[in-house]
PDB file of C-alpha atoms in Angstrom:
ATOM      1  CA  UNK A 150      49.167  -0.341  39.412  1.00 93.00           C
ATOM      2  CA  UNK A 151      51.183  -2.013  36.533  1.00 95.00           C
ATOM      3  CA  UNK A 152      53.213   0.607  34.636  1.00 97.00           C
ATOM      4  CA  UNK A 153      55.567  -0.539  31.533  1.00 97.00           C
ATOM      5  CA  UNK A 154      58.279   2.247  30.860  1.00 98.00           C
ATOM      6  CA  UNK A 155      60.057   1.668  27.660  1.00 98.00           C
ATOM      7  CA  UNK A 156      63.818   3.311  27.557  1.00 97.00           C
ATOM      8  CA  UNK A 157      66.304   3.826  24.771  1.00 93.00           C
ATOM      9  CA  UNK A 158      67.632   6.022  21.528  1.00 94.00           C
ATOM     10  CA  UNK A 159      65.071   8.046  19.505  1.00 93.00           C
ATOM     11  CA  UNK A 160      67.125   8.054  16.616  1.00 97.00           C
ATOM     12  CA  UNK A 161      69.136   5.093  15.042  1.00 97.00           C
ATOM     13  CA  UNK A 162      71.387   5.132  11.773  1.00 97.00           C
ATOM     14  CA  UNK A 163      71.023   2.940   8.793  1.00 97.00           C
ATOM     15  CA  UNK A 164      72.394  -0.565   8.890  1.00 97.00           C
ATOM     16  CA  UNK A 165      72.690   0.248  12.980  1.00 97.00           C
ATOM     17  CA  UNK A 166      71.301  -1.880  15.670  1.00 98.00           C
ATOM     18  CA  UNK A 167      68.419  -0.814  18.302  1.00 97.00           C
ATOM     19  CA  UNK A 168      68.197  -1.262  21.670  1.00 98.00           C
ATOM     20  CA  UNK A 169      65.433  -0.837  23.987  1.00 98.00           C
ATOM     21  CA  UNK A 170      64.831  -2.215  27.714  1.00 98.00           C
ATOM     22  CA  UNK A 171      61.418  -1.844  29.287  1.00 98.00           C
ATOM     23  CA  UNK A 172      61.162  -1.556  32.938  1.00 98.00           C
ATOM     24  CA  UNK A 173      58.142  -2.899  34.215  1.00 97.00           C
ATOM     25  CA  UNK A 174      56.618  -1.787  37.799  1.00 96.00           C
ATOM     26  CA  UNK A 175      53.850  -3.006  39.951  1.00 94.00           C
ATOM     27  CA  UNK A 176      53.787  -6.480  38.643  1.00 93.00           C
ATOM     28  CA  UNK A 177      56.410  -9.048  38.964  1.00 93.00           C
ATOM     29  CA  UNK A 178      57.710  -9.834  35.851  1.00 94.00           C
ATOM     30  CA  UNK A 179      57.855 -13.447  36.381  1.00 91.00           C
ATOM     31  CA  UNK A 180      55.310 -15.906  35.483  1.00 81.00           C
ATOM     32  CA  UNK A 181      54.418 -13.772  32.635  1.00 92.00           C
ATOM     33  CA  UNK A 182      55.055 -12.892  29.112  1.00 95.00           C
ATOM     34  CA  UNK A 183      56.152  -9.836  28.037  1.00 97.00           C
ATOM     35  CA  UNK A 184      55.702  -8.161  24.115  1.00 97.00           C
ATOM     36  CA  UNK A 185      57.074  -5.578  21.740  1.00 98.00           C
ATOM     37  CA  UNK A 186      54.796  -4.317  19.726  1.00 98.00           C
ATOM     38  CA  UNK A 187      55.485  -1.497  17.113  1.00 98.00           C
ATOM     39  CA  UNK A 188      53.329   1.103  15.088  1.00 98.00           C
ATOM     40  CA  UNK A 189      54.909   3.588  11.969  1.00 97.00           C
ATOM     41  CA  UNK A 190      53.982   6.996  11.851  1.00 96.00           C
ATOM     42  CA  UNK A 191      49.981   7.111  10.722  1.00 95.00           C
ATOM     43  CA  UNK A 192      50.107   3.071   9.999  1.00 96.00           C
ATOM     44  CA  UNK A 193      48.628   0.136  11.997  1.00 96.00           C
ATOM     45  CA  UNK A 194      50.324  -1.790  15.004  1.00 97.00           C
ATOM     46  CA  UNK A 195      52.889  -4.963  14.482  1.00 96.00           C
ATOM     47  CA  UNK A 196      53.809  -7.624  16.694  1.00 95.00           C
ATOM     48  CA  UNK A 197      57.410  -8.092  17.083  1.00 96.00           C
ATOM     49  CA  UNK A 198      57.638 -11.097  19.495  1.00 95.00           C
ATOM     50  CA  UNK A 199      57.150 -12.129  23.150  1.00 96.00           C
ATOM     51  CA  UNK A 200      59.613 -13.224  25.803  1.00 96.00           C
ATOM     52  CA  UNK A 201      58.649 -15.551  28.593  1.00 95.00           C
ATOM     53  CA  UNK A 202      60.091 -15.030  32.164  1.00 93.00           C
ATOM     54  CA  UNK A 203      62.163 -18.513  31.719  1.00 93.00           C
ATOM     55  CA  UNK A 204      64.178 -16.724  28.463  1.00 94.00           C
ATOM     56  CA  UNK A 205      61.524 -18.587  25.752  1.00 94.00           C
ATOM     57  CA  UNK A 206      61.075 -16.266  22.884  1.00 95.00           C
ATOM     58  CA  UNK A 207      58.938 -16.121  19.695  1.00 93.00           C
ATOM     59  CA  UNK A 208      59.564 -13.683  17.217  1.00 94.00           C
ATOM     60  CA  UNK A 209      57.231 -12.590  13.925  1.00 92.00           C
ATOM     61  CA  UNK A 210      58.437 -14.462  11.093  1.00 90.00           C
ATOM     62  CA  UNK A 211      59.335 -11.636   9.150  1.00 91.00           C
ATOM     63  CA  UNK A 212      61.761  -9.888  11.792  1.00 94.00           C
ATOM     64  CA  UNK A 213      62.753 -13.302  13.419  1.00 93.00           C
ATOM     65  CA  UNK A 214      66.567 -12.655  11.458  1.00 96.00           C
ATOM     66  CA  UNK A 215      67.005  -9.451  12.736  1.00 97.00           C
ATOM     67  CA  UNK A 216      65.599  -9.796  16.352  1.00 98.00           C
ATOM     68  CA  UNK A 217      66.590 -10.767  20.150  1.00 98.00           C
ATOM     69  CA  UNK A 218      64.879 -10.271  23.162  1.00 98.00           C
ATOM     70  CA  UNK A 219      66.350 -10.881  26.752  1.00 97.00           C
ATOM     71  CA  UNK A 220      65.369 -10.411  30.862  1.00 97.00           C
ATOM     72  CA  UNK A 221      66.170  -9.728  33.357  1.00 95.00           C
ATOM     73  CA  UNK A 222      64.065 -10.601  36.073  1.00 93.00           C
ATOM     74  CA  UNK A 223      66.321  -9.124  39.080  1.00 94.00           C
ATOM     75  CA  UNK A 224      65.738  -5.797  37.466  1.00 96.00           C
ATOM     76  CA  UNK A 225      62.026  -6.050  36.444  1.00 96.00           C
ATOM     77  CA  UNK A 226      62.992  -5.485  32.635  1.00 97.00           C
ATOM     78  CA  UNK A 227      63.326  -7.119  29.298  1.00 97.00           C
ATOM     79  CA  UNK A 228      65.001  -5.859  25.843  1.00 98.00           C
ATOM     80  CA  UNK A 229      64.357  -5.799  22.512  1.00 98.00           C
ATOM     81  CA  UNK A 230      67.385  -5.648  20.269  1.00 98.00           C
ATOM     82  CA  UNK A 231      67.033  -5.341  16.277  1.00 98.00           C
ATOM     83  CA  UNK A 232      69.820  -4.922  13.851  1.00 98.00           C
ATOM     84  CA  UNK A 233      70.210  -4.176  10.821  1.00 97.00           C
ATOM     85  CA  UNK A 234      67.801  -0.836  10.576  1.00 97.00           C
ATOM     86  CA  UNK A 235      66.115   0.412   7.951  1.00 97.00           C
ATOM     87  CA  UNK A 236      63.633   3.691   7.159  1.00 97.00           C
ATOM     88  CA  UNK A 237      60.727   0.880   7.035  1.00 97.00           C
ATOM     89  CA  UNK A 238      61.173   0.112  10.734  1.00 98.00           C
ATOM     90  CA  UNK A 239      60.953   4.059  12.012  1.00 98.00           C
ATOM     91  CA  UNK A 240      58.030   3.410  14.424  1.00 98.00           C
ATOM     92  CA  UNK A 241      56.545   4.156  17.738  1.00 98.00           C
ATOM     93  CA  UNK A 242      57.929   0.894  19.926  1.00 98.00           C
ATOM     94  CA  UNK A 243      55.552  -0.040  22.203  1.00 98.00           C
ATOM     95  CA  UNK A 244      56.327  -2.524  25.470  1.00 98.00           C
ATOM     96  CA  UNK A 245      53.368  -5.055  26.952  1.00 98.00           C
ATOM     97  CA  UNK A 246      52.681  -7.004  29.364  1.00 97.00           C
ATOM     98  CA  UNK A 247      51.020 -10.695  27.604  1.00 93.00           C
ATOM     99  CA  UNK A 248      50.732 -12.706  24.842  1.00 90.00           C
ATOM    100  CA  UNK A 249      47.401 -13.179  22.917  1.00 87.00           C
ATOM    101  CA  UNK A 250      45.776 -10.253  24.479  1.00 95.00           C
ATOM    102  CA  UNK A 251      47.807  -7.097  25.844  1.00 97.00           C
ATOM    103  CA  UNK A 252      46.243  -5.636  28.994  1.00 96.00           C
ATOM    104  CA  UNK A 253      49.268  -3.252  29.550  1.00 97.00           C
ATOM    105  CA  UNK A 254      51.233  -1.419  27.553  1.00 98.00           C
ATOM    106  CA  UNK A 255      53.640   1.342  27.528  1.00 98.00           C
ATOM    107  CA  UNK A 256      53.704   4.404  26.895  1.00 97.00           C
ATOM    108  CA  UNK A 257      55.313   4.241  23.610  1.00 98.00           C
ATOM    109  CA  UNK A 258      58.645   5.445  22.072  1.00 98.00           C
ATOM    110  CA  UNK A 259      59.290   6.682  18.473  1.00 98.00           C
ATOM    111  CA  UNK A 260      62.388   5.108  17.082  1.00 98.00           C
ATOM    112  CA  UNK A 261      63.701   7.162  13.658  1.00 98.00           C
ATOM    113  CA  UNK A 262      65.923   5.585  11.384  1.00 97.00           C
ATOM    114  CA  UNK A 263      68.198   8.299   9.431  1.00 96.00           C
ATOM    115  CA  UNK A 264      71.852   9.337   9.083  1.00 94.00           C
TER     116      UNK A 264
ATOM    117  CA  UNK B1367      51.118 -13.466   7.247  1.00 60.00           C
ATOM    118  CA  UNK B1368      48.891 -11.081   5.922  1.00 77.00           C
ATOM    119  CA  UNK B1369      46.894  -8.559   8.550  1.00 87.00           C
ATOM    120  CA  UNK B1370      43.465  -9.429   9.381  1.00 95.00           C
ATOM    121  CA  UNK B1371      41.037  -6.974   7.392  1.00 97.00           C
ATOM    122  CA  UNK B1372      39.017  -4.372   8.745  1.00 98.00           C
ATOM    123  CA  UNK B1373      36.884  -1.595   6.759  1.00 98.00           C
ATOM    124  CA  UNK B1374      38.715   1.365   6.691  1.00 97.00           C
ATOM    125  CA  UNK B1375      35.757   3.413   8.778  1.00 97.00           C
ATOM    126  CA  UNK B1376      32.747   3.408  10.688  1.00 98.00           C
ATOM    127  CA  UNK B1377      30.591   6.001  12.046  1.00 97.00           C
ATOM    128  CA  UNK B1378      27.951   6.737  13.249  1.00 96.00           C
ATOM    129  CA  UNK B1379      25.392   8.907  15.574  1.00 97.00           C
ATOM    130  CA  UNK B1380      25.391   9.601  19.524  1.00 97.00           C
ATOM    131  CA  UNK B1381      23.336   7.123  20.972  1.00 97.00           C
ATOM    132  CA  UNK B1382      23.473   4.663  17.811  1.00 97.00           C
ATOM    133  CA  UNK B1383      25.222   0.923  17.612  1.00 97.00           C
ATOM    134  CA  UNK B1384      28.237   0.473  15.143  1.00 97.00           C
ATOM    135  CA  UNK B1385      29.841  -2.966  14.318  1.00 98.00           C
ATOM    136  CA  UNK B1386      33.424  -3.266  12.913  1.00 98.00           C
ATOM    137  CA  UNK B1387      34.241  -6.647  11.358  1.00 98.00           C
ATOM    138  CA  UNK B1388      37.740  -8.068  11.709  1.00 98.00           C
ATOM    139  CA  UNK B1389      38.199 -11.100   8.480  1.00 97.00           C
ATOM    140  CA  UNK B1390      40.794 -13.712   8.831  1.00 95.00           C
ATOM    141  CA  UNK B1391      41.423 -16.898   7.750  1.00 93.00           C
ATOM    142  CA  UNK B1392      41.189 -20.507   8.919  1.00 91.00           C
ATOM    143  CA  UNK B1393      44.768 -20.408  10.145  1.00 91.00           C
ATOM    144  CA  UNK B1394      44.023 -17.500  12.456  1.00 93.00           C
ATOM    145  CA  UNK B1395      40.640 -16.041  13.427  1.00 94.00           C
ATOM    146  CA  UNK B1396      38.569 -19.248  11.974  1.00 94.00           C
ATOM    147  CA  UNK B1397      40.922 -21.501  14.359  1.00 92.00           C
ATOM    148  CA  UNK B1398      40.935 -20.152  17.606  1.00 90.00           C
ATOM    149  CA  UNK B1399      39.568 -18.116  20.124  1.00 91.00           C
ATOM    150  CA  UNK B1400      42.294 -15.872  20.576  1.00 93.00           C
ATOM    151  CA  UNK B1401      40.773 -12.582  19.149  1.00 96.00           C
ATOM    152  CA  UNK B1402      41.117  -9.203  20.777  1.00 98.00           C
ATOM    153  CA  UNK B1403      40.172  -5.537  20.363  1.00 98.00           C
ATOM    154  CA  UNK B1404      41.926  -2.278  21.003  1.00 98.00           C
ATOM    155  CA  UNK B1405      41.337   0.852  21.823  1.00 98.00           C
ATOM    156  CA  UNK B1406      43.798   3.817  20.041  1.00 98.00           C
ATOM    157  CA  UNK B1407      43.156   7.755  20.773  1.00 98.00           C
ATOM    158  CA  UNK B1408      45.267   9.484  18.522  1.00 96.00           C
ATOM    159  CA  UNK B1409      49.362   9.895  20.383  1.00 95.00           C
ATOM    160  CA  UNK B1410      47.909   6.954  22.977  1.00 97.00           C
ATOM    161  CA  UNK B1411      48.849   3.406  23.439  1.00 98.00           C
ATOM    162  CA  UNK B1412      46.486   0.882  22.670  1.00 98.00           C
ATOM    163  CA  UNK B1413      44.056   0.217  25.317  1.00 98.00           C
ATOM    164  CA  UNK B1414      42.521  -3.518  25.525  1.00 98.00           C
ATOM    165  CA  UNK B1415      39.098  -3.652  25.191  1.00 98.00           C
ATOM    166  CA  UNK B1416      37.801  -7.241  24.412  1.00 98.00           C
ATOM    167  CA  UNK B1417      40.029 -10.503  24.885  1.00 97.00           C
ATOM    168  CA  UNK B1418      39.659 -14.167  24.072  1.00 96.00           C
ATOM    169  CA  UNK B1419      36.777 -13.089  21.740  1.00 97.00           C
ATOM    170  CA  UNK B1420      33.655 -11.818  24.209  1.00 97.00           C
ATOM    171  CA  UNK B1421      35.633 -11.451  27.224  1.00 97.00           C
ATOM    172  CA  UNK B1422      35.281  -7.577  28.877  1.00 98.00           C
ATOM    173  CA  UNK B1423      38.711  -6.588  31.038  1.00 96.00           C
ATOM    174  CA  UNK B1424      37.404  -4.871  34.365  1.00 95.00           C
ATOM    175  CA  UNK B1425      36.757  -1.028  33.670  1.00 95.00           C
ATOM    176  CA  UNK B1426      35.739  -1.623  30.244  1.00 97.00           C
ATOM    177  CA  UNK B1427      31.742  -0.153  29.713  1.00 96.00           C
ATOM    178  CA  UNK B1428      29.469  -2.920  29.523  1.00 96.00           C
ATOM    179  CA  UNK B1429      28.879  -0.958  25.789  1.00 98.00           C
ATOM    180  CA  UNK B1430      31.690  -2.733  23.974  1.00 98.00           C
ATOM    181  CA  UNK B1431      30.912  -6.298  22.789  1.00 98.00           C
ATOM    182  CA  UNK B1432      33.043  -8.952  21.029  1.00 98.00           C
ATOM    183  CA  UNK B1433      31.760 -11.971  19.127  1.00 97.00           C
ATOM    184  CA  UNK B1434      33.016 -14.166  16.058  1.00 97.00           C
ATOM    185  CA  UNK B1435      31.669 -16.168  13.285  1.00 96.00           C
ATOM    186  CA  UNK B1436      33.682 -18.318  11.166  1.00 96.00           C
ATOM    187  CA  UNK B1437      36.457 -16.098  10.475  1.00 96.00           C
ATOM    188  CA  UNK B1438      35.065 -13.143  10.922  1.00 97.00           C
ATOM    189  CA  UNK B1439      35.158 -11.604  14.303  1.00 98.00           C
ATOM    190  CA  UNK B1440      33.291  -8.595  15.373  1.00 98.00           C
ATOM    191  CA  UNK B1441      33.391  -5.269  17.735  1.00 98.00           C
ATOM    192  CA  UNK B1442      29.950  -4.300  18.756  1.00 98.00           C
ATOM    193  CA  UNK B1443      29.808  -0.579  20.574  1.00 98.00           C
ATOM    194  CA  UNK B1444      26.090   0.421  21.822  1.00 97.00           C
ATOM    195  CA  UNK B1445      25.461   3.666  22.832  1.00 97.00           C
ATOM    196  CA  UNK B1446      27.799   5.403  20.858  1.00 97.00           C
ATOM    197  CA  UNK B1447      29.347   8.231  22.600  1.00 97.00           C
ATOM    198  CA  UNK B1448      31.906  11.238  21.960  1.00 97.00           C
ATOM    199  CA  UNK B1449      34.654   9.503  23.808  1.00 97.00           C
ATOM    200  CA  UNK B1450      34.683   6.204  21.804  1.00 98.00           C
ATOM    201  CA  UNK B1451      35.912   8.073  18.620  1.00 98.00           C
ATOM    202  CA  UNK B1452      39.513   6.284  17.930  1.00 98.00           C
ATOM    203  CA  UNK B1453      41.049   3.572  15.818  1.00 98.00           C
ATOM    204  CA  UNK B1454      40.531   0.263  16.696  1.00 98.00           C
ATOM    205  CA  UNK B1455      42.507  -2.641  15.834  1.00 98.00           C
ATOM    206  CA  UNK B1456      42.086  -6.714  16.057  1.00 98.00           C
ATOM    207  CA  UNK B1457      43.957  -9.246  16.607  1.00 97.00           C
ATOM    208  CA  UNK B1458      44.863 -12.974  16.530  1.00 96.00           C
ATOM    209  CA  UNK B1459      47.122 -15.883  17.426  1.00 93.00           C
ATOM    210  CA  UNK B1460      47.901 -17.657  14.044  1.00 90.00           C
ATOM    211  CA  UNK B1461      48.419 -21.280  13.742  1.00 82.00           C
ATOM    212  CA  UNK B1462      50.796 -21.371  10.825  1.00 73.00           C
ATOM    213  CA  UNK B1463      53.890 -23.320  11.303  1.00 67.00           C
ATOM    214  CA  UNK B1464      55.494 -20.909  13.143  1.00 72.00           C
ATOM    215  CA  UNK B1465      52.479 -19.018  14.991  1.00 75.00           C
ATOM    216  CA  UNK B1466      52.617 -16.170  15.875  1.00 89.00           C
ATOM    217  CA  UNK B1467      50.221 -13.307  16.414  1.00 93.00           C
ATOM    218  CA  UNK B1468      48.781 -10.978  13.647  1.00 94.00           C
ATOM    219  CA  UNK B1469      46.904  -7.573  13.763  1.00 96.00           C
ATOM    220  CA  UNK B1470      44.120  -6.093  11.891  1.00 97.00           C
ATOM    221  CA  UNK B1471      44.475  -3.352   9.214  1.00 97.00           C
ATOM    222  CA  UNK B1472      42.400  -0.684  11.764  1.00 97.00           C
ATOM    223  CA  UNK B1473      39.236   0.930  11.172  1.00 98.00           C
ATOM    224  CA  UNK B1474      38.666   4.375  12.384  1.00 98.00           C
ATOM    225  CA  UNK B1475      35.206   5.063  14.182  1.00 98.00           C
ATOM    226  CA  UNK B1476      34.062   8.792  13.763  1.00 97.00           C
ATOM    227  CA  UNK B1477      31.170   9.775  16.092  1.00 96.00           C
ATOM    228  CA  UNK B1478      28.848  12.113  13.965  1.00 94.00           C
TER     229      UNK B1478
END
């Protein structure tokens, strides 16, 4: 079955730059678009942006500044990289597998910004 | 770039129907049919539930229906049962200038 595994630092400083790679297992991550999605403590869910298997990206307006995303299809993952950190982006990060409608997702990671 | 609107909270009795409304705008859930649902149990992922507006994924009970009007879409759940207490979110493709996909606020269902 597909399973998304999201991987990287639970804690980030101010001003600091996340990274996060999501492995992604029983599907081939080609042909497909992949999300990051991301949900603060007690708050609703965000979408970040989606990368397409050819590199395309599209990011949410609002983060678009601040945000890359990259594959890397010989591995079965993508990243999410977001600089600049601040207490307003402490969230649960979540991976997916589409755009428009997210059948897949991970399991989640919570990313805390503090020094 | 505002989140689509939900009410807060819904509940209702085993066995009852409950409806949550999802309100956009004409540059998102007025424009397209692009509108899905999701399932959240509290410390879960999301689980898809409704896509492309009516559409059921496989595994999904026959109990949750989607529909839309205008810009208002809707989550229909018949039968209410135990397990189908959880947040539930919406959520659109936007056709701004730079589109891009929007969520709704959330609307917690509590099973009586």
């Amino acid at each position: 079955q597909v399973q998304l595994q999201e991987s990287g630092p639970g804690l980030v400083k101010p001003s600091e730059t996340l990274s996060l790679t999501c492995t992604v297992s029983g599907a081939s991550i080609s042909n497909d678009y992949w999300s990051w999605i991301r949900q603060p403590p007690g708050k609703g869910l965000e979408w970040i942006g989606y990368i397409y298997y050819s590199g395309r990206t599209n990011y949410h307006p609002s983060l678009r500044s601040r945000v890359t995303m990259s594959i890397d299809t010989s591995k079965s993952q993508f990243s999410l990289r977001l600089t600049s950190m601040t207490a307003a982006d402490t969230a649960v990060y979540y991976c997916a597998k589409g755009a428009g409608w997210w059948g897949y997702w991970g399991q989640g990671t919570l990313v805390t910004v503090s020094s | 770039q505002s989140a689509l609107t939900q009410p807060a909270s819904v509940s209702g009795s085993p066995g009852q129907s409950v409806t949550i409304s999802c309100t956009g705008t004409s540059n998102d859930v007025g424009a397209n049919d692009y509108v899905s649902w999701y399932q959240q149990h509290p410390g879960k992922a999301p689980k898809l539930m409704i896509y492309d507006v009516t559409n059921r994924p496989s595994g999904v009970s026959n109990r949750f229906s989607g529909s839309k009007s205008g810009n208002t879409a809707s989550l229909t759940i018949s039968g209410l049962q135990a397990e189908d207490e959880a947040d539930y979110y919406c959520s659109s493709y936007t056709t701004n200038s730079n589109p891009f996909y929007v969520f709704g606020t959330g609307t917690e269902v509590t099973v009586l």
